[in-house]
GROMACS .gro file of C-alpha atoms in nm:
model
  314
    1GLU     CA    1 -10.848  -2.878  10.429
    2VAL     CA    2 -10.846  -2.674  10.777
    3ALA     CA    3 -10.543  -2.458  10.798
    4TYR     CA    4 -10.457  -2.407  10.525
    5PRO     CA    5 -10.694  -2.176  10.344
    6LEU     CA    6 -10.655  -1.937  10.677
    7ILE     CA    7 -10.322  -1.855  10.605
    8ARG     CA    8 -10.360  -1.820  10.249
    9GLU     CA    9 -10.610  -1.509  10.297
   10VAL     CA   10 -10.451  -1.416  10.586
   11ALA     CA   11 -10.121  -1.402  10.403
   12ASP     CA   12 -10.315  -1.195  10.100
   13PHE     CA   13 -10.347  -0.986  10.367
   14TYR     CA   14 -10.057  -0.857  10.482
   15ALA     CA   15  -9.874  -0.868  10.073
   16CYS     CA   16 -10.197  -0.652   9.970
   17ILE     CA   17 -10.116  -0.432  10.290
   18SER     CA   18  -9.743  -0.444  10.167
   19SER     CA   19  -9.786  -0.298   9.871
   20LYS     CA   20  -9.945  -0.013   9.982
   21CYS     CA   21  -9.672   0.060  10.159
   22SER     CA   22  -9.297   0.177  10.046
   23PRO     CA   23  -8.957  -0.025  10.127
   24GLY     CA   24  -8.900  -0.066  10.474
   25GLU     CA   25  -9.271  -0.031  10.617
   26LEU     CA   26  -9.567  -0.108  10.741
   27TYR     CA   27  -9.862   0.090  10.795
   28PRO     CA   28 -10.103   0.104  10.975
   29THR     CA   29  -9.983  -0.041  11.258
   30VAL     CA   30 -10.055  -0.054  11.674
   31SER     CA   31  -9.906  -0.162  11.976
   32PRO     CA   32 -10.169  -0.406  12.173
   33GLU     CA   33 -10.230  -0.141  12.500
   34HIS     CA   34  -9.967   0.090  12.446
   35TRP     CA   35 -10.006   0.453  12.237
   36GLY     CA   36 -10.339   0.342  12.109
   37VAL     CA   37 -10.393   0.509  11.737
   38ALA     CA   38 -10.122   0.855  11.805
   39ARG     CA   39 -10.151   1.195  11.690
   40LYS     CA   40 -10.046   1.199  11.287
   41PHE     CA   41 -10.005   0.877  11.338
   42SER     CA   42  -9.660   0.898  11.535
   43ARG     CA   43  -9.670   0.628  11.726
   44ASN     CA   44  -9.852   0.382  11.415
   45ARG     CA   45  -9.561   0.225  11.169
   46ASN     CA   46  -9.342  -0.043  11.218
   47CYS     CA   47  -9.515  -0.225  11.492
   48ALA     CA   48  -9.281  -0.528  11.611
   49VAL     CA   49  -9.562  -0.746  11.694
   50ASP     CA   50  -9.685  -0.648  11.371
   51ILE     CA   51  -9.368  -0.722  11.150
   52ALA     CA   52  -9.312  -1.076  11.302
   53LEU     CA   53  -9.618  -1.224  11.274
   54ALA     CA   54  -9.642  -1.072  10.916
   55LYS     CA   55  -9.311  -1.291  10.804
   56PHE     CA   56  -9.387  -1.540  11.065
   57ILE     CA   57  -9.772  -1.587  10.783
   58LEU     CA   58  -9.653  -1.464  10.482
   59ARG     CA   59  -9.348  -1.777  10.492
   60ALA     CA   60  -9.590  -2.050  10.551
   61ALA     CA   61  -9.736  -1.987  10.345
   62VAL     CA   62  -9.471  -2.001  10.092
   63GLU     CA   63  -9.396  -2.313  10.269
   64ALA     CA   64  -9.764  -2.465  10.226
   65ALA     CA   65  -9.808  -2.352   9.910
   66VAL     CA   66  -9.507  -2.545   9.855
   67THR     CA   67  -9.542  -2.838   9.995
   68LEU     CA   68  -9.955  -2.883   9.897
   69GLY     CA   69  -9.848  -2.804   9.526
   70ARG     CA   70 -10.158  -2.536   9.589
   71ASP     CA   71 -10.207  -2.154   9.469
   72LEU     CA   72  -9.802  -2.101   9.302
   73ASP     CA   73  -9.909  -1.772   9.155
   74ARG     CA   74  -9.911  -1.632   9.494
   75VAL     CA   75  -9.607  -1.733   9.661
   76SER     CA   76  -9.424  -1.478   9.397
   77LYS     CA   77  -9.624  -1.226   9.633
   78TRP     CA   78  -9.656  -1.332   9.923
   79ARG     CA   79  -9.223  -1.329   9.873
   80LYS     CA   80  -9.218  -0.989   9.769
   81ALA     CA   81  -9.428  -0.891  10.099
   82LEU     CA   82  -9.101  -1.086  10.262
   83GLU     CA   83  -8.854  -0.939  10.066
   84LYS     CA   84  -9.090  -0.582  10.170
   85MET     CA   85  -9.043  -0.550  10.542
   86PRO     CA   86  -8.901  -0.302  10.741
   87GLN     CA   87  -8.641  -0.396  10.975
   88TYR     CA   88  -8.769  -0.418  11.375
   89PRO     CA   89  -8.768  -0.049  11.560
   90THR     CA   90  -8.443   0.029  11.716
   91TYR     CA   91  -8.347   0.313  12.014
   92GLY     CA   92  -8.042   0.352  12.117
   93GLU     CA   93  -7.662   0.412  12.029
   94GLU     CA   94  -7.445   0.069  11.868
   95GLY     CA   95  -7.373  -0.131  12.155
   96GLU     CA   96  -7.714  -0.040  12.365
   97LYS     CA   97  -7.960  -0.096  12.116
   98VAL     CA   98  -8.278  -0.246  12.249
   99PHE     CA   99  -8.608  -0.338  12.062
  100VAL     CA  100  -8.830  -0.092  12.097
  101ASP     CA  101  -9.252  -0.208  12.021
  102VAL     CA  102  -9.283   0.055  11.732
  103GLU     CA  103  -9.087   0.328  11.533
  104GLY     CA  104  -9.048   0.693  11.719
  105ALA     CA  105  -9.104   0.537  12.062
  106PRO     CA  106  -8.858   0.523  12.317
  107PRO     CA  107  -8.795   0.206  12.568
  108ILE     CA  108  -9.169   0.258  12.844
  109GLU     CA  109  -9.240   0.059  13.095
  110TYR     CA  110  -9.491  -0.258  12.907
  111ASN     CA  111  -9.744  -0.463  12.908
  112ILE     CA  112  -9.773  -0.676  12.654
  113PRO     CA  113  -9.380  -0.713  12.629
  114VAL     CA  114  -9.392  -0.618  12.261
  115PRO     CA  115  -9.043  -0.624  12.221
  116ALA     CA  116  -8.946  -0.953  12.272
  117THR     CA  117  -9.232  -1.094  12.039
  118PRO     CA  118  -8.981  -1.124  11.727
  119VAL     CA  119  -8.834  -1.431  11.908
  120PHE     CA  120  -9.170  -1.550  12.032
  121PRO     CA  121  -9.448  -1.565  11.944
  122GLY     CA  122  -9.245  -1.447  11.571
  123GLU     CA  123  -9.015  -1.725  11.641
  124ASP     CA  124  -8.809  -1.474  11.338
  125PRO     CA  125  -8.538  -1.706  11.167
  126ASP     CA  126  -8.405  -1.396  11.052
  127VAL     CA  127  -8.289  -1.261  11.430
  128PHE     CA  128  -8.130  -1.578  11.511
  129ALA     CA  129  -7.953  -1.606  11.202
  130SER     CA  130  -7.752  -1.262  11.305
  131HIS     CA  131  -7.531  -1.212  11.512
  132ARG     CA  132  -7.637  -0.856  11.613
  133LEU     CA  133  -8.013  -0.889  11.595
  134LEU     CA  134  -7.959  -1.170  11.831
  135GLU     CA  135  -7.739  -0.928  12.090
  136ILE     CA  136  -7.992  -0.687  12.021
  137ALA     CA  137  -8.282  -0.976  12.184
  138ARG     CA  138  -8.108  -1.124  12.396
  139ARG     CA  139  -8.029  -0.696  12.522
  140THR     CA  140  -8.393  -0.684  12.560
  141VAL     CA  141  -8.524  -0.954  12.698
  142LYS     CA  142  -8.282  -0.877  12.921
  143ASN     CA  143  -8.341  -0.549  13.058
  144ILE     CA  144  -8.668  -0.516  12.958
  145ARG     CA  145  -8.881  -0.344  13.199
  146THR     CA  146  -9.271  -0.505  13.215
  147ASN     CA  147  -9.598  -0.411  13.450
  148GLY     CA  148  -9.542  -0.772  13.557
  149ASN     CA  149  -9.901  -0.918  13.397
  150ASN     CA  150  -9.900  -1.032  13.040
  151SER     CA  151  -9.540  -1.095  13.057
  152PHE     CA  152  -9.456  -1.383  13.218
  153ILE     CA  153  -9.518  -1.660  12.945
  154ILE     CA  154  -9.389  -1.437  12.638
  155LEU     CA  155  -9.087  -1.370  12.854
  156GLY     CA  156  -8.975  -1.703  13.024
  157VAL     CA  157  -9.015  -1.876  12.654
  158ALA     CA  158  -8.808  -1.602  12.473
  159ARG     CA  159  -8.508  -1.663  12.752
  160ALA     CA  160  -8.553  -2.015  12.701
  161ARG     CA  161  -8.494  -1.960  12.334
  162LEU     CA  162  -8.267  -1.699  12.338
  163GLY     CA  163  -8.053  -1.953  12.621
  164PHE     CA  164  -8.020  -1.719  12.900
  165LYS     CA  165  -7.843  -1.969  13.179
  166ASP     CA  166  -8.131  -1.841  13.468
  167THR     CA  167  -8.370  -1.923  13.238
  168TYR     CA  168  -8.519  -2.267  13.518
  169GLU     CA  169  -8.427  -2.040  13.816
  170TRP     CA  170  -8.640  -1.774  13.648
  171ILE     CA  171  -8.923  -1.948  13.535
  172ARG     CA  172  -8.942  -2.066  13.867
  173ARG     CA  173  -8.952  -1.835  14.127
  174GLU     CA  174  -9.217  -1.673  13.840
  175ALA     CA  175  -9.452  -1.912  13.841
  176LEU     CA  176  -9.405  -1.937  14.225
  177ALA     CA  177  -9.490  -1.594  14.313
  178ARG     CA  178  -9.841  -1.652  14.113
  179ALA     CA  179  -9.905  -1.972  14.204
  180ARG     CA  180 -10.208  -1.960  14.441
  181ARG     CA  181 -10.380  -2.255  14.684
  182ASN     CA  182 -10.581  -2.456  14.450
  183GLY     CA  183 -10.312  -2.434  14.186
  184THR     CA  184 -10.370  -2.201  13.956
  185LEU     CA  185 -10.174  -1.825  13.855
  186GLY     CA  186 -10.274  -1.495  13.916
  187MET     CA  187 -10.192  -1.275  13.640
  188ASN     CA  188  -9.960  -1.126  13.822
  189ARG     CA  189  -9.736  -1.139  14.139
  190LEU     CA  190  -9.956  -1.249  14.451
  191GLN     CA  191  -9.826  -0.991  14.623
  192PRO     CA  192  -9.796  -0.701  14.648
  193ARG     CA  193 -10.155  -0.727  14.541
  194ASN     CA  194 -10.232  -0.643  14.250
  195ARG     CA  195 -10.617  -0.594  14.126
  196PHE     CA  196 -10.606  -0.820  13.817
  197ASN     CA  197 -10.535  -1.048  14.062
  198GLU     CA  198 -10.880  -1.035  14.221
  199TYR     CA  199 -11.065  -1.065  13.807
  200GLY     CA  200 -11.096  -1.434  13.784
  201LEU     CA  201 -10.835  -1.675  13.586
  202TYR     CA  202 -10.673  -1.477  13.251
  203THR     CA  203 -10.597  -1.738  12.921
  204GLU     CA  204 -10.277  -1.603  12.974
  205MET     CA  205 -10.197  -1.830  13.256
  206TYR     CA  206 -10.343  -2.122  13.024
  207ALA     CA  207  -9.964  -2.127  12.896
  208PHE     CA  208  -9.773  -2.212  13.118
  209PRO     CA  209  -9.779  -2.604  13.029
  210MET     CA  210  -9.598  -2.403  12.724
  211LEU     CA  211  -9.281  -2.294  12.934
  212VAL     CA  212  -9.223  -2.645  13.112
  213ASN     CA  213  -9.233  -2.794  12.782
  214GLU     CA  214  -8.997  -2.547  12.667
  215MET     CA  215  -8.747  -2.614  12.919
  216LEU     CA  216  -8.707  -3.041  12.861
  217MET     CA  217  -8.819  -2.985  12.482
  218GLN     CA  218  -8.767  -2.717  12.190
  219SER     CA  219  -8.820  -2.784  11.829
  220TRP     CA  220  -8.923  -2.439  11.706
  221ASP     CA  221  -8.675  -2.415  11.409
  222GLY     CA  222  -8.706  -2.771  11.324
  223VAL     CA  223  -8.442  -2.900  11.535
  224ILE     CA  224  -8.492  -3.069  11.844
  225ARG     CA  225  -8.340  -2.933  12.140
  226LEU     CA  226  -8.322  -3.205  12.437
  227PHE     CA  227  -8.356  -3.040  12.812
  228PRO     CA  228  -8.176  -2.717  12.676
  229CYS     CA  229  -8.261  -2.519  13.048
  230ILE     CA  230  -8.221  -2.772  13.327
  231PRO     CA  231  -7.949  -2.692  13.496
  232ARG     CA  232  -7.668  -3.001  13.576
  233GLY     CA  233  -7.772  -3.094  13.906
  234LEU     CA  234  -8.191  -3.096  13.857
  235LYS     CA  235  -8.311  -3.470  13.731
  236ALA     CA  236  -8.594  -3.421  13.458
  237ARG     CA  237  -8.798  -3.675  13.218
  238PHE     CA  238  -9.072  -3.666  12.960
  239LYS     CA  239  -9.289  -3.911  12.712
  240GLY     CA  240  -9.454  -3.808  12.423
  241LEU     CA  241  -9.354  -3.476  12.343
  242ARG     CA  242  -9.483  -3.347  11.976
  243SER     CA  243  -9.171  -3.171  11.773
  244VAL     CA  244  -9.203  -2.935  11.552
  245GLY     CA  245  -9.159  -3.198  11.192
  246GLY     CA  246  -9.473  -3.476  11.425
  247PHE     CA  247  -9.238  -3.665  11.684
  248LEU     CA  248  -9.331  -3.791  11.995
  249VAL     CA  249  -9.047  -3.759  12.196
  250SER     CA  250  -8.983  -3.975  12.552
  251SER     CA  251  -8.577  -3.840  12.686
  252SER     CA  252  -8.449  -3.841  13.065
  253PHE     CA  253  -8.217  -3.610  13.219
  254ASP     CA  254  -8.040  -3.818  13.516
  255GLY     CA  255  -7.887  -3.414  13.603
  256GLU     CA  256  -7.575  -3.494  13.375
  257LYS     CA  257  -7.633  -3.665  13.077
  258VAL     CA  258  -7.913  -3.706  12.868
  259GLY     CA  259  -8.003  -4.096  12.832
  260ARG     CA  260  -8.162  -4.326  12.565
  261THR     CA  261  -8.441  -4.150  12.405
  262GLU     CA  262  -8.749  -4.240  12.153
  263VAL     CA  263  -8.885  -4.071  11.835
  264LEU     CA  264  -9.240  -4.175  11.705
  265SER     CA  265  -9.189  -4.045  11.381
  266THR     CA  266  -9.612  -4.001  11.308
  267ALA     CA  267  -9.565  -3.819  10.995
  268GLY     CA  268  -9.189  -3.921  10.838
  269GLY     CA  269  -8.934  -3.677  10.672
  270GLU     CA  270  -8.642  -3.651  10.844
  271LEU     CA  271  -8.573  -3.637  11.242
  272ARG     CA  272  -8.258  -3.360  11.321
  273ILE     CA  273  -8.214  -3.323  11.680
  274VAL     CA  274  -7.897  -3.217  11.879
  275ASN     CA  275  -7.600  -3.452  11.969
  276CYS     CA  276  -7.604  -3.467  12.304
  277TRP     CA  277  -7.465  -3.767  12.344
  278GLY     CA  278  -7.119  -3.797  12.160
  279ARG     CA  279  -7.055  -4.137  12.061
  280VAL     CA  280  -7.458  -4.317  11.974
  281ARG     CA  281  -7.662  -4.591  11.825
  282VAL     CA  282  -7.977  -4.482  11.667
  283TYR     CA  283  -8.220  -4.826  11.569
  284GLU     CA  284  -8.575  -4.940  11.459
  285LYS     CA  285  -8.702  -5.298  11.596
  286GLY     CA  286  -8.376  -5.368  11.741
  287LYS     CA  287  -8.221  -5.377  11.371
  288THR     CA  288  -7.910  -5.042  11.348
  289VAL     CA  289  -8.037  -4.697  11.136
  290ASN     CA  290  -7.766  -4.490  10.917
  291PHE     CA  291  -7.779  -4.113  11.013
  292ARG     CA  292  -7.541  -3.835  10.970
  293GLU     CA  293  -7.398  -3.573  11.152
  294GLU     CA  294  -7.407  -3.202  11.062
  295ASN     CA  295  -7.305  -2.909  11.291
  296GLY     CA  296  -7.370  -3.087  11.566
  297MET     CA  297  -7.658  -3.221  11.452
  298LEU     CA  298  -7.766  -3.620  11.385
  299ILE     CA  299  -8.019  -3.668  11.074
  300ILE     CA  300  -8.238  -3.949  11.069
  301ARG     CA  301  -8.443  -3.985  10.814
  302THR     CA  302  -8.774  -4.157  10.861
  303GLU     CA  303  -9.074  -4.360  10.769
  304ARG     CA  304  -9.441  -4.269  10.919
  305GLY     CA  305  -9.524  -4.451  11.228
  306ARG     CA  306  -9.145  -4.642  11.281
  307LYS     CA  307  -9.014  -4.589  11.632
  308TYR     CA  308  -8.663  -4.452  11.654
  309ILE     CA  309  -8.386  -4.503  11.984
  310ILE     CA  310  -8.112  -4.308  11.987
  311GLU     CA  311  -7.893  -4.368  12.287
  312PRO     CA  312  -7.513  -4.297  12.410
  313CYS     CA  313  -7.269  -4.639  12.330
  314CYS     CA  314  -7.055  -4.627  12.618
   0.00000   0.00000   0.00000
């Protein structure tokens, strides 16, 4: 009643645009804060963030419609638009390719790190399912040049989801470089002086808690990963973080291993969580709960309102 009508309308918009484009093309597009409307539209085709978010909303619309059993006549239209979506624009020779913001453009110093958007906020499963695309994404995020103004949150989440080993130190270093005495974060590093820091607070920095969340728990693809970016030797804990699927998760890390973990299921359904313990016991109200394990994941069928305990077996 709240989210789906909006998702449906945006998906219809993208499907309409797609129907007017040739296969493998999304046009017109504009890279946010780069190029603008270029002469002869030479930089206005196949923008990475447009492709990523179009795919995101089209997938969301299909899943929502099927789940709700509504607008099934539109699902085929949305799926067709998905199939027509272009590849992300790249630059360079094979083995050195990186994503760029728009088709035909070279890498530049970015304000918004548009080439990283297929990873976040696009969360494109096609990128993570392809070894080739995943390597291009890692190369892109590792080597991207930015002016520091609008890149901190996007690149921090992207590094976390791509599994960069230095994610914790990178986020900590960039956050401390922006930290004012009153606890707020500057738009850019405070030193050397940057004029944008003098204009007030920016909503981009309000997303910093998400970076903390991503280091403690990830679930964007429906699989819960605990403490994916916390280095060995560092203790951490959290309580009541919400994951995809409506699970409220609480857990701790003693610097070496993950401990007892509680999962409250607010909506029921299947819980998928990476097994970081080895041999485990799962129970609810003291009673053992059956589960299965596939590809290193624990899969537990849950009921709404029930709390499930996962703890390592000695």
